[in-house]
Amino acid sequence: MSKHKPSLLTFKSLLFENPFALIVSILIGAVASLAAVALLGISGWFLSAAGLASAVGSALVFNYFTPGATIRLMAILRTAGRYGEQVFSHDHLLGMLRSLRLWVWDQRAATMTSLLSKQTRGDLLQRLVGDLDQIIKWPLAVVMPWVYGCLACVALMAVARWVYAPLIYPVVIFTLAQLILWPWLANQFASRSVYAMQALSIHRRSRFMSVFSSLITLTIRGHWHQYSERLNVLDQRQRQAHKAIQQVTSGIKLAYQLTSFALIVSLLWSCVLIQQGEVLLRPNIESTMLVALILAVLGVNELVQPLATAFIAQGQSKVGLKRLNQLRSGSQYVSNSNSELSIPSIELLELDQFAGIQPLGIVSSLVNTSIVSGSVIRLVGKSGAGKSTCLAALAGDLPHVGDIRINKDRYEIFDNPKWRDCIAYLSQESIIFQQSLASNLRLGAPNATDEQLMSVLNVLGLKEWVESLPKGLDTLLGAQGRDVSGGQARRINLARVLLRKSEIILLDEPFDGLDRGSITRICEALREGQYQPKILVYVSHIDSELDDFATETVFLVEAD
Amino acid sequence: MKKRIKSPEQAFLSGLQSQEGNGYRMVKWLGVLMAFAIIAQAIGLAKICSDLALHNSFSLDAAALAASAFFIKVIIQYAREQISAASSRSIRFNLRQRLIDHLTRLGPNRLHIDEDAALSTRVYEQVDALDDYYTRYVPQVFLVTFVPLTILIAVAPVSWVAFGIFVVTAPLVIFFMILVGHKAAQANRKQFSVLSLLSNQFLDLNQGLAELKRLGQTNAARERLSLTAHEYQKTTMGVLRLAFLSTGTLELFSSVAIAMVALYLGLGLLEQLPWQVGVAPVSLFAAFYLLLLAPEFYLPLRQLGNDYHAKQKAEAAATDIAEVLGHTQTDRTSQTTIACADTTKQCLIKFDSLSWRQGGRDRLKPMTATIQSGERVWLSGQSGSGKSSLMTVLLGFEHDYVGSVLISGCELRSTNIEQWRKRLAWLPQKPEWVQGTIRQNLELGIGRRSENDLRFALERAQCWAVVNKLPLGLDTPISEAGTGLSGGQMQRLSIARALLSEADIWLLDEPCSSLDNETADQILDILDQVSVGKTLIIVSHDTHPVRWADQHWFMSKEGLHVEAQTVTTDV
């Protein structure tokens, strides 16, 4: 149906979403991070070397220009790099936000029409805003700090190796602890709490909505306390989860600090010899370089701190991904064998034991009929017989039982876009989009001219209204724009249907809220005017001129 | 001492903070200790570094000092974090409990503040938005004055030049910080409003997705979404670039200040200072000491700059939360103004010059009217004329009215509200259903009923056929998403529930207004049949006249107009 194939969202797919932008921001960030560590190290070396030079009396020949310039360069790299990293990574993040939103849209568009209403507005909003936010944080909060930490540790290893070869061992252990052991432990201890927190906050909200929407009934029936107590229990569980996560975070932060401390101690320990209670540096080690190394460790310590909270972001985005992927479930249906077949010009439409199935499984009454081109059909039956259900099934919105044959060939019409292209269907609910009036109408015929729009509005009796609007066809409709009445909304929907100029028109209660004059004009236009279809099927509890021309009326018979 | 005038939201926030006074006092004292630990650690480390450089050795005393100072520092950090997080938790979860209790007490009046979905955002997200403020900002505010001051004092005896550099640059950093904070806050607000616009567009298109599919326009809609998201990305990046640039300036400024200190120290050590060539103003130890303290001096300021948006966020949230709590509802007055004088020959409900003003607005104009037991009243009128307010009073959610409401001669506010409410059945425009099955909802608050009772009630409400057709029957779950049952069918189920509860007073608020005409007429017919003998007040627009009512009350801005009407009932 669409060129955008629904695919599973994974961490890998997030990384490969826009790898170039991600790599650029990581590179810039890496430069900034390394510069920050180098800044501390070089300053330490410079200062101790200068002090030493001054002490041994060679201050005058000490070259302080090169290290001075290097320090300045590092300072600039650090500040500029941070800026660049923030700009690029946020650009990448916003790009990800955009493509994930489109992904959500694709999933929704691929969902069967009959299942669309299962997703509540609040739930979709939660996924669209809450869960997406958790996911796009992932590269910034998890991937990047880890990569920077990794690079800084490698650099530290190189310097340590250079200062005194055996020093590399404590640095390697430090690296393993900071980059792998602590994050892994944090995950072990707290991942369940993170998941629980996420799940609880969603559960809590739906419980709140459910309980408060029935507040009065619950208070009248005296059951309020029981329900609010349950709400409170959820909140207390949330509090426990918060507490657990926070304690793990603080603990891990402490572990990070202590690991850095242990590294400094072991570096010093490996470099000294103790003779007669005196602590002496090993002779083959340059003291100024050791000072530089120790200060660099302090720099790396700062750099790996964000990793202490990365596990939260990791857990949250994992839940976010899972919840977004749940949107796919509705879209996995078996495509019909002949949905690819194009539908010929319709001369004869036969319904054989045809009935629509409501989402809850209620089957409408059965219809048996054959409709030839040029027919006008009014569906009649007692209230609750399923007229609307039958019409919706005929439009392909709902599944059906029985067969449909077009020119004697069987077709599967349910959710079949090819079938939808042949028909125009006015459903029971009127939908107005928050767009201009013209855009709302052009959804029916994208290339319609303003004149065509005005002519259909004239038929529907909306011309005067539109002309009275200061912005005319460009008036914004819907929530942020101009409110339209129920009758106007109905007509705008009807206008969209007429503009499609389809061979088959299906109308569900087209005259609700319309005046007599408009009804007459519409009937004329449908019967012999420019909007006349080959086949017209309608349901209406209001009698109209169309009834006089309805060549056949189908009485819905009770199924069983 | 002049006290700074606090804005209402700041007063609200510090009021909440004072509930956890002990915790925050502790955090403060730990902050004092931490400042000393920072200085002790700098002394120890500087000693080690300078000794290493000069003598290739270091004293164990210095190492012990640095190590213990470091230990103390990280443990204090840990403790501070624990305490402030615990305080924040207790503030937030208590506040949330208070909010929910308050909203419950407000009853239908809560909808004057906002709709339920938005209220849930205030109760959950907005309250959690205070977290960063109480865990990070509040503890940081104290540190930001104390730590730099301590460092200044610790630096003064060592080097007056370094002291001078710190004193001169600190106010500049603060100035930049405020500037950055404002910029970031503006950027944040702007971004937020655009983001909600974006979500709105998505939801709008999603709402009409079925229609878009029918019209074959889903890809066009996708294009639209993509385009606006792209524009959003462009404009947001513009704002963010500016915000980051100002943060960058601040960073640059503090590193320039540190570099100035370092330059002074380096040149000083090499005896190359222009004004005192050949003399070293500081020892290597002092140089390391100053260099290690310089970043610590600016760190709290920079951190506060980062946490400044936590304050902005908290203030915005506080405004919303305080609005909910500020929406007061007077508690029931205990004094019994009119005792149940004479309950023998009283009419069931009597309004005696009842009126209600709230927040300077007339919610209900003075009205006087009576309803006999078993009488059915149709209440109509313009919107805003007080129909829903009358319902609110009758439901017992508002006691601050003037005049009196007499129930069998007893004043409503002095009767036992629980018992009064037990007599009521409530059918609003949108039926109230809790999450659960149809059966659970029907039996809500009345205990188990036999299958026959349920069936009988459903038959009278004319929805047995529909329920019986459902694959799961009475055990079909009802949720926010609906069951796939139509509005009319849901309303019939509500009627069945009212019948089961055996309530003798029915209050109905526009039960037909979201239904199409045909269904609305059917619902009114059913109501006519099942409510004979019940006392009933039904709010309904003139488009859905209630012909079987004994009285027609018309409410307007001027007040209540009562007219008896010729009853046309099918019963």
mmCIF file of C-alpha atoms in Angstrom, chain A residues 337-482:
data_model
loop_
_atom_site.group_PDB
_atom_site.id
_atom_site.type_symbol
_atom_site.label_atom_id
_atom_site.label_comp_id
_atom_site.label_asym_id
_atom_site.label_seq_id
_atom_site.Cartn_x
_atom_site.Cartn_y
_atom_site.Cartn_z
ATOM 1 C CA SER A 337 -4.548 -12.504 -2.321
ATOM 2 C CA ASN A 338 -6.318 -10.332 -4.832
ATOM 3 C CA SER A 339 -5.893 -6.942 -3.199
ATOM 4 C CA GLU A 340 -3.274 -6.245 -5.843
ATOM 5 C CA LEU A 341 -5.776 -6.847 -8.619
ATOM 6 C CA SER A 342 -7.043 -3.647 -10.106
ATOM 7 C CA ILE A 343 -10.776 -3.202 -10.156
ATOM 8 C CA PRO A 344 -12.478 -2.774 -13.526
ATOM 9 C CA SER A 345 -15.159 -0.255 -14.380
ATOM 10 C CA ILE A 346 -18.191 -1.458 -12.487
ATOM 11 C CA GLU A 347 -21.273 -2.593 -14.349
ATOM 12 C CA LEU A 348 -22.721 -5.027 -11.876
ATOM 13 C CA LEU A 349 -22.217 -5.306 -8.130
ATOM 14 C CA GLU A 350 -23.513 -8.402 -6.395
ATOM 15 C CA LEU A 351 -23.778 -8.920 -2.649
ATOM 16 C CA ASP A 352 -24.228 -12.520 -1.618
ATOM 17 C CA GLN A 353 -25.190 -13.198 2.024
ATOM 18 C CA PHE A 354 -23.268 -10.022 2.771
ATOM 19 C CA ALA A 355 -23.044 -8.598 6.316
ATOM 20 C CA GLY A 356 -20.619 -6.340 8.165
ATOM 21 C CA ILE A 357 -18.858 -7.390 11.363
ATOM 22 C CA GLN A 358 -18.528 -4.854 14.177
ATOM 23 C CA PRO A 359 -15.274 -4.759 16.152
ATOM 24 C CA LEU A 360 -16.950 -6.643 19.008
ATOM 25 C CA GLY A 361 -18.007 -9.411 16.714
ATOM 26 C CA ILE A 362 -21.634 -8.416 16.252
ATOM 27 C CA VAL A 363 -22.729 -9.264 12.720
ATOM 28 C CA SER A 364 -25.189 -7.018 10.938
ATOM 29 C CA SER A 365 -28.228 -8.410 9.156
ATOM 30 C CA LEU A 366 -27.645 -10.159 5.850
ATOM 31 C CA VAL A 367 -28.048 -8.564 2.472
ATOM 32 C CA ASN A 368 -28.566 -10.351 -0.813
ATOM 33 C CA THR A 369 -28.797 -8.158 -3.850
ATOM 34 C CA SER A 370 -27.354 -7.331 -7.230
ATOM 35 C CA ILE A 371 -26.924 -3.744 -8.194
ATOM 36 C CA VAL A 372 -26.569 -2.670 -11.793
ATOM 37 C CA SER A 373 -24.925 0.497 -12.915
ATOM 38 C CA GLY A 374 -27.275 3.473 -12.653
ATOM 39 C CA SER A 375 -29.010 2.290 -9.498
ATOM 40 C CA VAL A 376 -29.854 4.302 -6.434
ATOM 41 C CA ILE A 377 -30.267 2.102 -3.370
ATOM 42 C CA ARG A 378 -31.640 3.033 0.019
ATOM 43 C CA LEU A 379 -30.835 0.621 2.798
ATOM 44 C CA VAL A 380 -33.791 0.256 5.114
ATOM 45 C CA GLY A 381 -34.211 -1.777 8.261
ATOM 46 C CA LYS A 382 -35.265 -1.377 11.810
ATOM 47 C CA SER A 383 -33.034 0.416 14.267
ATOM 48 C CA GLY A 384 -30.140 -1.768 15.336
ATOM 49 C CA ALA A 385 -30.332 -3.978 12.251
ATOM 50 C CA GLY A 386 -26.868 -2.803 11.271
ATOM 51 C CA LYS A 387 -27.413 -0.434 8.365
ATOM 52 C CA SER A 388 -24.316 1.611 9.169
ATOM 53 C CA THR A 389 -22.264 -1.503 9.830
ATOM 54 C CA CYS A 390 -23.275 -2.913 6.484
ATOM 55 C CA LEU A 391 -22.400 0.328 4.697
ATOM 56 C CA ALA A 392 -19.027 0.570 6.463
ATOM 57 C CA ALA A 393 -18.252 -3.003 5.438
ATOM 58 C CA LEU A 394 -19.243 -2.185 1.880
ATOM 59 C CA ALA A 395 -16.786 0.728 2.040
ATOM 60 C CA GLY A 396 -14.046 -1.647 3.172
ATOM 61 C CA ASP A 397 -13.752 -0.142 6.668
ATOM 62 C CA LEU A 398 -15.058 -3.228 8.463
ATOM 63 C CA PRO A 399 -14.616 -6.921 7.728
ATOM 64 C CA HIS A 400 -17.618 -8.805 6.372
ATOM 65 C CA VAL A 401 -19.124 -12.186 5.861
ATOM 66 C CA GLY A 402 -20.431 -13.363 2.526
ATOM 67 C CA ASP A 403 -19.136 -12.442 -0.901
ATOM 68 C CA ILE A 404 -18.877 -9.415 -3.118
ATOM 69 C CA ARG A 405 -18.740 -9.831 -6.861
ATOM 70 C CA ILE A 406 -17.928 -7.123 -9.360
ATOM 71 C CA ASN A 407 -18.954 -7.922 -12.927
ATOM 72 C CA LYS A 408 -19.276 -11.554 -11.788
ATOM 73 C CA ASP A 409 -15.713 -11.730 -10.340
ATOM 74 C CA ARG A 410 -15.124 -12.146 -6.615
ATOM 75 C CA TYR A 411 -13.138 -9.376 -4.931
ATOM 76 C CA GLU A 412 -11.922 -8.884 -1.422
ATOM 77 C CA ILE A 413 -12.749 -5.328 -0.525
ATOM 78 C CA PHE A 414 -11.847 -5.141 3.163
ATOM 79 C CA ASP A 415 -9.123 -2.541 3.718
ATOM 80 C CA ASN A 416 -8.293 -2.726 0.036
ATOM 81 C CA PRO A 417 -6.923 0.609 -1.217
ATOM 82 C CA LYS A 418 -7.802 -0.261 -4.814
ATOM 83 C CA TRP A 419 -11.433 -0.608 -3.835
ATOM 84 C CA ARG A 420 -11.233 2.619 -1.851
ATOM 85 C CA ASP A 421 -10.022 4.402 -4.981
ATOM 86 C CA CYS A 422 -13.265 3.419 -6.744
ATOM 87 C CA ILE A 423 -15.643 4.596 -4.065
ATOM 88 C CA ALA A 424 -16.531 7.659 -2.051
ATOM 89 C CA TYR A 425 -17.908 6.966 1.417
ATOM 90 C CA LEU A 426 -19.500 9.389 3.845
ATOM 91 C CA SER A 427 -19.181 7.858 7.292
ATOM 92 C CA GLN A 428 -21.428 8.618 10.222
ATOM 93 C CA GLU A 429 -18.953 10.872 12.020
ATOM 94 C CA SER A 430 -17.910 14.160 10.498
ATOM 95 C CA ILE A 431 -14.213 14.888 10.517
ATOM 96 C CA ILE A 432 -12.732 18.344 10.184
ATOM 97 C CA PHE A 433 -8.969 18.683 10.046
ATOM 98 C CA GLN A 434 -7.128 21.637 11.525
ATOM 99 C CA GLN A 435 -6.365 23.045 8.114
ATOM 100 C CA SER A 436 -7.840 25.662 5.848
ATOM 101 C CA LEU A 437 -11.296 25.056 4.431
ATOM 102 C CA ALA A 438 -9.767 24.633 0.961
ATOM 103 C CA SER A 439 -7.267 22.028 2.203
ATOM 104 C CA ASN A 440 -10.065 20.220 3.982
ATOM 105 C CA LEU A 441 -12.031 20.038 0.741
ATOM 106 C CA ARG A 442 -9.048 19.206 -1.460
ATOM 107 C CA LEU A 443 -8.523 16.015 0.517
ATOM 108 C CA GLY A 444 -11.301 14.773 -1.766
ATOM 109 C CA ALA A 445 -9.727 16.089 -4.972
ATOM 110 C CA PRO A 446 -6.166 17.398 -4.568
ATOM 111 C CA ASN A 447 -6.159 19.202 -7.901
ATOM 112 C CA ALA A 448 -9.558 20.887 -7.684
ATOM 113 C CA THR A 449 -9.646 24.561 -8.611
ATOM 114 C CA ASP A 450 -11.190 27.231 -6.379
ATOM 115 C CA GLU A 451 -14.118 27.413 -8.823
ATOM 116 C CA GLN A 452 -14.790 23.710 -8.478
ATOM 117 C CA LEU A 453 -14.693 24.053 -4.708
ATOM 118 C CA MET A 454 -17.121 26.957 -4.757
ATOM 119 C CA SER A 455 -19.500 25.116 -7.067
ATOM 120 C CA VAL A 456 -19.724 22.130 -4.753
ATOM 121 C CA LEU A 457 -20.175 24.462 -1.785
ATOM 122 C CA ASN A 458 -22.999 26.104 -3.697
ATOM 123 C CA VAL A 459 -24.763 22.792 -4.112
ATOM 124 C CA LEU A 460 -24.442 22.179 -0.379
ATOM 125 C CA GLY A 461 -25.709 25.649 0.546
ATOM 126 C CA LEU A 462 -22.432 26.765 2.087
ATOM 127 C CA LYS A 463 -21.557 29.394 -0.524
ATOM 128 C CA GLU A 464 -23.001 32.367 1.365
ATOM 129 C CA TRP A 465 -21.292 31.283 4.547
ATOM 130 C CA VAL A 466 -17.899 31.001 2.843
ATOM 131 C CA GLU A 467 -18.344 34.339 1.130
ATOM 132 C CA SER A 468 -19.123 35.949 4.480
ATOM 133 C CA LEU A 469 -15.826 34.712 5.930
ATOM 134 C CA PRO A 470 -13.078 37.338 5.746
ATOM 135 C CA LYS A 471 -10.544 34.798 4.526
ATOM 136 C CA GLY A 472 -12.992 32.780 2.430
ATOM 137 C CA LEU A 473 -11.624 29.406 1.389
ATOM 138 C CA ASP A 474 -8.395 30.044 3.288
ATOM 139 C CA THR A 475 -10.170 30.170 6.665
ATOM 140 C CA LEU A 476 -8.508 27.889 9.187
ATOM 141 C CA LEU A 477 -10.923 25.300 10.609
ATOM 142 C CA GLY A 478 -10.876 23.148 13.701
ATOM 143 C CA ALA A 479 -9.553 23.557 17.212
ATOM 144 C CA GLN A 480 -7.148 26.431 16.629
ATOM 145 C CA GLY A 481 -9.218 27.990 13.906
ATOM 146 C CA ARG A 482 -12.844 28.671 13.328
#
